[in-house]
Each structure stands twice: as structure tokens, then as C-alpha cells.
PDB file of C-alpha atoms in Angstrom:
ATOM      1  CA  GLN I  18     -10.822   1.325  15.418  1.00 76.00           C
ATOM      2  CA  LYS I  19     -11.341   1.560  11.603  1.00 80.00           C
ATOM      3  CA  GLU I  20     -10.969  -1.756   9.874  1.00 89.00           C
ATOM      4  CA  VAL I  21     -10.823  -3.081   6.529  1.00 93.00           C
ATOM      5  CA  GLU I  22     -11.281  -6.877   6.047  1.00 95.00           C
ATOM      6  CA  GLN I  23     -10.553  -9.272   3.195  1.00 95.00           C
ATOM      7  CA  ASN I  24     -10.781 -13.003   2.825  1.00 92.00           C
ATOM      8  CA  SER I  25      -7.080 -14.078   2.715  1.00 91.00           C
ATOM      9  CA  GLY I  26      -7.868 -16.925   0.152  1.00 91.00           C
ATOM     10  CA  PRO I  27      -6.468 -18.290  -1.800  1.00 96.00           C
ATOM     11  CA  LEU I  28      -9.186 -17.851  -4.302  1.00 97.00           C
ATOM     12  CA  SER I  29      -8.912 -20.225  -7.198  1.00 98.00           C
ATOM     13  CA  VAL I  30     -10.472 -19.229 -10.549  1.00 97.00           C
ATOM     14  CA  PRO I  31     -10.367 -20.915 -13.921  1.00 98.00           C
ATOM     15  CA  GLU I  32      -8.770 -19.089 -16.747  1.00 98.00           C
ATOM     16  CA  GLY I  33     -11.421 -17.020 -18.614  1.00 98.00           C
ATOM     17  CA  ALA I  34     -13.850 -16.930 -15.715  1.00 98.00           C
ATOM     18  CA  ILE I  35     -14.853 -13.955 -13.651  1.00 98.00           C
ATOM     19  CA  ALA I  36     -12.778 -13.486 -10.297  1.00 98.00           C
ATOM     20  CA  SER I  37     -14.779 -11.690  -7.709  1.00 97.00           C
ATOM     21  CA  LEU I  38     -12.845 -10.070  -4.755  1.00 98.00           C
ATOM     22  CA  ASN I  39     -14.591  -8.393  -1.851  1.00 97.00           C
ATOM     23  CA  CYS I  40     -13.569  -6.301   1.149  1.00 96.00           C
ATOM     24  CA  THR I  41     -15.643  -4.866   3.982  1.00 96.00           C
ATOM     25  CA  TYR I  42     -14.931  -1.603   5.803  1.00 95.00           C
ATOM     26  CA  SER I  43     -16.113  -0.393   9.275  1.00 92.00           C
ATOM     27  CA  ASP I  44     -16.036   3.409   8.836  1.00 87.00           C
ATOM     28  CA  ARG I  45     -19.275   4.669   7.224  1.00 86.00           C
ATOM     29  CA  GLY I  46     -17.587   7.985   6.640  1.00 84.00           C
ATOM     30  CA  SER I  47     -15.142   6.416   3.991  1.00 86.00           C
ATOM     31  CA  GLN I  48     -15.089   8.392   0.804  1.00 85.00           C
ATOM     32  CA  SER I  49     -12.585   6.644  -1.516  1.00 89.00           C
ATOM     33  CA  PHE I  50     -11.798   3.084  -2.179  1.00 93.00           C
ATOM     34  CA  PHE I  51      -8.767   1.517  -3.820  1.00 94.00           C
ATOM     35  CA  TRP I  52      -7.686  -1.876  -5.148  1.00 97.00           C
ATOM     36  CA  TYR I  53      -3.986  -2.534  -5.451  1.00 97.00           C
ATOM     37  CA  ARG I  54      -2.361  -5.627  -7.004  1.00 98.00           C
ATOM     38  CA  GLN I  55       0.794  -7.126  -5.598  1.00 97.00           C
ATOM     39  CA  TYR I  56       2.841  -9.699  -7.270  1.00 97.00           C
ATOM     40  CA  SER I  57       4.943 -11.946  -5.097  1.00 93.00           C
ATOM     41  CA  GLY I  58       8.057 -10.090  -3.976  1.00 92.00           C
ATOM     42  CA  LYS I  59       7.027  -6.825  -5.606  1.00 95.00           C
ATOM     43  CA  SER I  60       5.530  -3.597  -4.318  1.00 96.00           C
ATOM     44  CA  PRO I  61       1.700  -2.926  -4.620  1.00 97.00           C
ATOM     45  CA  GLU I  62       0.434  -1.114  -7.646  1.00 96.00           C
ATOM     46  CA  LEU I  63      -2.852   0.643  -7.928  1.00 94.00           C
ATOM     47  CA  ILE I  64      -5.293  -0.811 -10.448  1.00 95.00           C
ATOM     48  CA  MET I  65      -8.550   0.793  -9.630  1.00 91.00           C
ATOM     49  CA  PHE I  66     -10.133   3.486  -7.355  1.00 90.00           C
ATOM     50  CA  ILE I  67     -13.650   4.588  -6.928  1.00 91.00           C
ATOM     51  CA  TYR I  68     -15.321   7.275  -4.949  1.00 87.00           C
ATOM     52  CA  SER I  69     -18.401   7.008  -2.843  1.00 84.00           C
ATOM     53  CA  ASN I  70     -20.547   8.355  -5.729  1.00 80.00           C
ATOM     54  CA  GLY I  71     -20.347   5.328  -8.109  1.00 82.00           C
ATOM     55  CA  ASP I  72     -18.926   2.293  -9.670  1.00 90.00           C
ATOM     56  CA  LYS I  73     -16.081   2.281 -12.281  1.00 93.00           C
ATOM     57  CA  GLU I  74     -15.148  -0.021 -15.119  1.00 95.00           C
ATOM     58  CA  ASP I  75     -11.727  -0.048 -16.758  1.00 94.00           C
ATOM     59  CA  GLY I  76     -11.027  -2.817 -19.297  1.00 96.00           C
ATOM     60  CA  ARG I  77     -11.418  -6.157 -17.749  1.00 97.00           C
ATOM     61  CA  PHE I  78     -11.708  -4.627 -14.273  1.00 97.00           C
ATOM     62  CA  THR I  79     -14.935  -3.245 -12.439  1.00 97.00           C
ATOM     63  CA  ALA I  80     -14.878  -1.871  -8.989  1.00 97.00           C
ATOM     64  CA  GLN I  81     -18.388  -1.750  -7.214  1.00 96.00           C
ATOM     65  CA  LEU I  82     -19.414  -0.133  -3.994  1.00 95.00           C
ATOM     66  CA  ASN I  83     -22.292  -1.159  -1.794  1.00 94.00           C
ATOM     67  CA  LYS I  84     -22.511   1.666   0.739  1.00 91.00           C
ATOM     68  CA  ALA I  85     -25.464   0.138   2.701  1.00 92.00           C
ATOM     69  CA  SER I  86     -23.671  -3.017   3.383  1.00 93.00           C
ATOM     70  CA  GLN I  87     -20.171  -1.319   3.545  1.00 94.00           C
ATOM     71  CA  TYR I  88     -18.358  -3.473   1.088  1.00 94.00           C
ATOM     72  CA  VAL I  89     -16.475  -2.967  -2.094  1.00 96.00           C
ATOM     73  CA  SER I  90     -15.919  -5.465  -4.800  1.00 97.00           C
ATOM     74  CA  LEU I  91     -13.411  -5.885  -7.704  1.00 98.00           C
ATOM     75  CA  LEU I  92     -14.544  -8.061 -10.557  1.00 98.00           C
ATOM     76  CA  ILE I  93     -11.944  -9.415 -13.045  1.00 98.00           C
ATOM     77  CA  ARG I  94     -13.514 -10.551 -16.357  1.00 98.00           C
ATOM     78  CA  ASP I  95     -11.826 -13.026 -18.625  1.00 98.00           C
ATOM     79  CA  SER I  96      -9.329 -13.905 -15.907  1.00 98.00           C
ATOM     80  CA  GLN I  97      -5.723 -14.516 -17.075  1.00 97.00           C
ATOM     81  CA  PRO I  98      -2.823 -16.415 -15.420  1.00 97.00           C
ATOM     82  CA  SER I  99      -1.061 -13.078 -15.188  1.00 97.00           C
ATOM     83  CA  ASP I 100      -3.820 -11.892 -12.858  1.00 98.00           C
ATOM     84  CA  SER I 101      -2.511 -14.292 -10.204  1.00 98.00           C
ATOM     85  CA  ALA I 102      -1.359 -12.070  -7.348  1.00 97.00           C
ATOM     86  CA  THR I 103      -2.549 -10.701  -4.020  1.00 97.00           C
ATOM     87  CA  TYR I 104      -5.255  -8.019  -4.118  1.00 97.00           C
ATOM     88  CA  LEU I 105      -5.152  -5.378  -1.463  1.00 97.00           C
ATOM     89  CA  CYS I 106      -8.197  -3.152  -0.681  1.00 96.00           C
ATOM     90  CA  ALA I 107      -7.783   0.201   0.966  1.00 94.00           C
ATOM     91  CA  VAL I 108     -10.041   2.837   2.186  1.00 91.00           C
ATOM     92  CA  ASN I 109      -9.822   6.541   2.851  1.00 86.00           C
ATOM     93  CA  GLU I 110     -11.638   9.344   4.380  1.00 70.00           C
ATOM     94  CA  ASP I 111     -11.256  12.727   2.650  1.00 61.00           C
ATOM     95  CA  SER I 112     -10.253  14.334   5.977  1.00 62.00           C
ATOM     96  CA  ASN I 113      -7.400  11.889   6.583  1.00 62.00           C
ATOM     97  CA  TYR I 114      -4.234  11.454   4.652  1.00 68.00           C
ATOM     98  CA  GLN I 115      -3.954   7.741   5.514  1.00 79.00           C
ATOM     99  CA  LEU I 116      -5.271   4.626   3.836  1.00 87.00           C
ATOM    100  CA  ILE I 117      -6.637   1.826   5.948  1.00 89.00           C
ATOM    101  CA  TRP I 118      -5.522  -1.327   4.355  1.00 92.00           C
ATOM    102  CA  GLY I 119      -6.936  -4.850   4.266  1.00 94.00           C
ATOM    103  CA  ALA I 120      -4.579  -7.691   4.505  1.00 93.00           C
ATOM    104  CA  GLY I 121      -5.250  -8.922   1.005  1.00 95.00           C
ATOM    105  CA  THR I 122      -6.775 -11.780  -0.972  1.00 96.00           C
ATOM    106  CA  LYS I 123      -4.536 -14.202  -2.890  1.00 97.00           C
ATOM    107  CA  LEU I 124      -5.975 -14.955  -6.233  1.00 98.00           C
ATOM    108  CA  ILE I 125      -4.906 -17.761  -8.368  1.00 98.00           C
ATOM    109  CA  ILE I 126      -5.910 -18.141 -11.887  1.00 98.00           C
ATOM    110  CA  LYS I 127      -5.653 -21.917 -13.081  1.00 96.00           C
ATOM    111  CA  PRO I 128      -4.856 -22.344 -16.774  1.00 92.00           C
TER     112      PRO I 128
ATOM    113  CA  SER N  18       5.490  12.343 -14.736  1.00 87.00           C
ATOM    114  CA  GLN N  19       6.237  11.457 -11.189  1.00 88.00           C
ATOM    115  CA  THR N  20       8.559   8.735 -10.099  1.00 92.00           C
ATOM    116  CA  ILE N  21       9.658   7.333  -6.780  1.00 96.00           C
ATOM    117  CA  HIS N  22      12.860   5.768  -6.080  1.00 95.00           C
ATOM    118  CA  GLN N  23      13.854   3.488  -3.270  1.00 96.00           C
ATOM    119  CA  TRP N  24      17.109   1.833  -2.462  1.00 92.00           C
ATOM    120  CA  PRO N  25      18.712  -0.489  -1.811  1.00 93.00           C
ATOM    121  CA  ALA N  26      16.554  -3.322  -3.159  1.00 94.00           C
ATOM    122  CA  THR N  27      18.040  -5.873  -0.853  1.00 96.00           C
ATOM    123  CA  LEU N  28      19.914  -5.653   2.439  1.00 97.00           C
ATOM    124  CA  VAL N  29      21.215  -8.203   4.803  1.00 97.00           C
ATOM    125  CA  GLN N  30      22.428  -6.696   8.047  1.00 97.00           C
ATOM    126  CA  PRO N  31      23.574  -8.194  11.489  1.00 98.00           C
ATOM    127  CA  VAL N  32      21.634  -7.757  14.500  1.00 97.00           C
ATOM    128  CA  GLY N  33      22.825  -4.534  16.377  1.00 97.00           C
ATOM    129  CA  SER N  34      23.923  -2.790  13.159  1.00 97.00           C
ATOM    130  CA  PRO N  35      22.595   0.568  12.000  1.00 97.00           C
ATOM    131  CA  LEU N  36      20.030   1.024   9.091  1.00 97.00           C
ATOM    132  CA  SER N  37      19.466   3.764   6.653  1.00 96.00           C
ATOM    133  CA  LEU N  38      16.943   3.540   3.727  1.00 97.00           C
ATOM    134  CA  GLU N  39      16.358   6.312   1.429  1.00 96.00           C
ATOM    135  CA  CYS N  40      13.396   7.358  -0.713  1.00 97.00           C
ATOM    136  CA  THR N  41      13.158  10.111  -3.131  1.00 97.00           C
ATOM    137  CA  VAL N  42      10.219  11.517  -5.318  1.00 97.00           C
ATOM    138  CA  GLU N  43      10.700  13.347  -8.650  1.00 96.00           C
ATOM    139  CA  GLY N  44       8.224  15.370 -10.566  1.00 94.00           C
ATOM    140  CA  THR N  45       6.093  16.714  -7.828  1.00 92.00           C
ATOM    141  CA  SER N  46       6.485  19.191  -4.868  1.00 91.00           C
ATOM    142  CA  ASN N  47       5.133  18.847  -1.375  1.00 91.00           C
ATOM    143  CA  PRO N  48       4.043  15.276  -1.424  1.00 93.00           C
ATOM    144  CA  ASN N  49       2.890  13.249   1.458  1.00 92.00           C
ATOM    145  CA  LEU N  50       5.445  10.470   2.093  1.00 95.00           C
ATOM    146  CA  TYR N  51       5.021   7.117   3.926  1.00 95.00           C
ATOM    147  CA  TRP N  52       7.081   4.317   5.264  1.00 96.00           C
ATOM    148  CA  TYR N  53       5.322   0.933   5.373  1.00 95.00           C
ATOM    149  CA  ARG N  54       6.591  -2.509   6.553  1.00 95.00           C
ATOM    150  CA  GLN N  55       5.086  -5.841   5.265  1.00 93.00           C
ATOM    151  CA  ALA N  56       6.142  -8.978   7.105  1.00 86.00           C
ATOM    152  CA  ALA N  57       6.155 -12.221   5.048  1.00 80.00           C
ATOM    153  CA  GLY N  58       2.581 -13.125   4.113  1.00 77.00           C
ATOM    154  CA  ARG N  59       1.152 -10.169   6.060  1.00 80.00           C
ATOM    155  CA  GLY N  60      -0.494  -6.908   5.270  1.00 86.00           C
ATOM    156  CA  LEU N  61       0.912  -3.436   5.173  1.00 92.00           C
ATOM    157  CA  GLN N  62       1.897  -1.729   8.534  1.00 91.00           C
ATOM    158  CA  LEU N  63       2.209   2.023   8.444  1.00 91.00           C
ATOM    159  CA  LEU N  64       5.408   3.060  10.316  1.00 94.00           C
ATOM    160  CA  PHE N  65       5.803   6.847   9.666  1.00 94.00           C
ATOM    161  CA  TYR N  66       4.192   9.479   7.512  1.00 91.00           C
ATOM    162  CA  SER N  67       5.141  13.015   6.636  1.00 93.00           C
ATOM    163  CA  VAL N  68       3.093  15.899   5.214  1.00 91.00           C
ATOM    164  CA  GLY N  69       6.098  18.311   4.974  1.00 92.00           C
ATOM    165  CA  ILE N  70       9.809  18.860   5.688  1.00 94.00           C
ATOM    166  CA  GLY N  71      10.679  18.017   9.233  1.00 90.00           C
ATOM    167  CA  GLN N  72       7.168  16.763   9.979  1.00 92.00           C
ATOM    168  CA  ILE N  73       7.086  13.164  10.959  1.00 92.00           C
ATOM    169  CA  SER N  74       4.204  11.185  12.531  1.00 90.00           C
ATOM    170  CA  SER N  75       4.898   7.854  14.039  1.00 88.00           C
ATOM    171  CA  GLU N  76       2.277   5.131  13.918  1.00 83.00           C
ATOM    172  CA  VAL N  77       4.208   2.274  15.758  1.00 80.00           C
ATOM    173  CA  PRO N  78       6.728   2.791  18.801  1.00 65.00           C
ATOM    174  CA  GLN N  79       9.693   0.792  17.954  1.00 80.00           C
ATOM    175  CA  ASN N  80      13.477   1.195  17.391  1.00 90.00           C
ATOM    176  CA  LEU N  81      12.961   2.822  13.939  1.00 95.00           C
ATOM    177  CA  SER N  82      13.000   6.577  13.152  1.00 95.00           C
ATOM    178  CA  ALA N  83      12.271   8.660  10.073  1.00 96.00           C
ATOM    179  CA  SER N  84      13.403  11.947   8.796  1.00 96.00           C
ATOM    180  CA  ARG N  85      12.458  14.270   5.923  1.00 97.00           C
ATOM    181  CA  PRO N  86      15.515  16.541   5.432  1.00 95.00           C
ATOM    182  CA  GLN N  87      14.176  17.769   2.017  1.00 95.00           C
ATOM    183  CA  ASP N  88      10.790  18.079   0.410  1.00 96.00           C
ATOM    184  CA  ARG N  89      11.106  14.949  -1.654  1.00 96.00           C
ATOM    185  CA  GLN N  90      13.380  12.848   0.390  1.00 97.00           C
ATOM    186  CA  PHE N  91      12.353  10.432   3.146  1.00 97.00           C
ATOM    187  CA  ILE N  92      14.725   8.495   5.146  1.00 97.00           C
ATOM    188  CA  LEU N  93      14.158   5.462   7.509  1.00 97.00           C
ATOM    189  CA  SER N  94      16.732   4.826  10.106  1.00 96.00           C
ATOM    190  CA  SER N  95      17.642   2.561  12.912  1.00 96.00           C
ATOM    191  CA  LYS N  96      20.534   2.814  15.337  1.00 96.00           C
ATOM    192  CA  LYS N  97      20.592  -0.918  16.267  1.00 96.00           C
ATOM    193  CA  LEU N  98      18.558  -3.428  14.239  1.00 96.00           C
ATOM    194  CA  LEU N  99      16.647  -6.293  15.817  1.00 95.00           C
ATOM    195  CA  LEU N 100      15.771  -9.740  14.189  1.00 94.00           C
ATOM    196  CA  SER N 101      12.096  -8.570  14.289  1.00 92.00           C
ATOM    197  CA  ASP N 102      12.921  -5.694  12.033  1.00 94.00           C
ATOM    198  CA  SER N 103      13.256  -8.011   9.040  1.00 94.00           C
ATOM    199  CA  GLY N 104      10.648  -7.360   6.279  1.00 94.00           C
ATOM    200  CA  PHE N 105       9.702  -5.776   3.101  1.00 96.00           C
ATOM    201  CA  TYR N 106      10.025  -1.936   3.511  1.00 97.00           C
ATOM    202  CA  LEU N 107       7.925   0.233   1.248  1.00 98.00           C
ATOM    203  CA  CYS N 108       8.151   3.921   0.588  1.00 98.00           C
ATOM    204  CA  ALA N 109       5.071   5.669  -0.843  1.00 96.00           C
ATOM    205  CA  TRP N 110       3.833   9.121  -1.864  1.00 95.00           C
ATOM    206  CA  SER N 111       0.509  10.834  -2.451  1.00 92.00           C
ATOM    207  CA  ARG N 112      -0.481  14.336  -3.326  1.00 87.00           C
ATOM    208  CA  GLN N 113      -1.541  16.682  -0.784  1.00 74.00           C
ATOM    209  CA  GLY N 114      -5.215  16.455  -0.418  1.00 66.00           C
ATOM    210  CA  ALA N 115      -5.474  13.400  -2.577  1.00 63.00           C
ATOM    211  CA  SER N 116      -5.415   9.822  -1.342  1.00 65.00           C
ATOM    212  CA  GLY N 117      -4.034   7.418  -3.847  1.00 84.00           C
ATOM    213  CA  TYR N 118      -0.586   6.238  -3.115  1.00 91.00           C
ATOM    214  CA  THR N 119       2.225   5.260  -5.388  1.00 94.00           C
ATOM    215  CA  PHE N 120       4.757   2.843  -4.018  1.00 97.00           C
ATOM    216  CA  GLY N 121       8.424   2.562  -4.548  1.00 97.00           C
ATOM    217  CA  SER N 122       9.885  -0.868  -5.587  1.00 97.00           C
ATOM    218  CA  GLY N 123      10.676  -1.711  -1.852  1.00 97.00           C
ATOM    219  CA  THR N 124      13.657  -2.861   0.119  1.00 97.00           C
ATOM    220  CA  ARG N 125      13.830  -6.367   1.410  1.00 96.00           C
ATOM    221  CA  LEU N 126      15.582  -6.248   4.696  1.00 96.00           C
ATOM    222  CA  THR N 127      16.973  -9.419   6.391  1.00 96.00           C
ATOM    223  CA  VAL N 128      18.501  -9.039   9.879  1.00 96.00           C
ATOM    224  CA  VAL N 129      20.612 -11.976  10.747  1.00 97.00           C
TER     225      VAL N 129
END
């Protein structure tokens, strides 16, 4: 069974520091990787996605893929209290409509 | 631009009552549509997905059903709610052949 695993946290990071979130996936055929942010009581929103061909940087966010070890990371630089949320990792195969979801990591940015 | 609408935002229903949640997408055609449930403090559980009108795939056997009567409309229903049906229900869409999802604002259902 295809799985995506995340440490549930909470991960506590001081304001201004780098927050590093990881998820591992079981299916070597996975082609695209997504990070969603979910504030308490709200629906998930897509913040980053990468394909198997490379990493991506967008503002304070960087998504990195390690195919050999089958994990994907999300780095948040200059962490802000507004970054406090649960971060969901999701993985997809090109041949499949469905995303396989991790359970999420709760991130707390301490002022 | 594309938008997804989901309603109601909050619902409190007695055990044994029926349920109907509606989701509509604007600004695109032939989307893939999904219903997810998220229990408190838990991950996302895929309930149903649809790749076209009248085409529904169920992921979890239960007392819920889904229908897609129009291209951009997806409905989640139940004839008799159980206490265990409480949760945060999320509708999502994606383009055919692409894999990123956009979620609606969700419906928080409490069965009492």
C-alpha cells in the first residue's frame, strides 16, 4: 500500500529561524510532490509543488526532493508566527488522479 | 479564474437524519472532483472521487454516497447519519491529467 509519512509534531521553531519539515513516501514511481498548509479550522491550501526533476524555491519557501532516500522537504526561512499551521505532504503518480496524503506536521513558530 | 464553492459551512444534525452537502466549481470544465473527510486532529480521508458526470468511485464503504449530476457539481449525501459521520468535509477539484488539488472552504458537520 502506498504511504506518505510525516512526523506529527508539534515542531517548535523560534521566530526568524529556518523551519524544516520532512515527509517520506513509499512509492518509487511518484512523480509530483505537494505541500499544503492548513490553519486550524480551515481547509488546506497549496503552497508548493515540485516534480521529480528538481527542487523549487518560492520566496521564503523551498521544496527539495531526495529521490534516492524517498523523502521530500519543505524549508521555511525567516519563520513568522503566521507560519504556525499544520503542513500536509501529498504525493502523486502521473498515472493516478489521486494524491496520497500524509497526516501532517504541526508547526509552531514562537515569537 | 477558477473558484470552488462549498456549503453550508457548519451543520449540526441529529443521528438518523439525512445529509446533503453541495460543491460547485466555476471557471473550468470537466474537472476531477473529490470528497474528503478529516476527523479532528487527523489526516485527510478520501471518500469519493469523480472524473466525469455520473462517474463516481468510492474509496471507503459506509453510509455515505456521492453524485455528480452536472459537470461542475458534486453532492455528498446520506440517508441516515451516524455519530461517527461527524467531521470536517472537504470538496476539492483538479484538472484532468494534472494533480494539484484546490479545496473548498469545508463543512464542519456535527452529528448529535
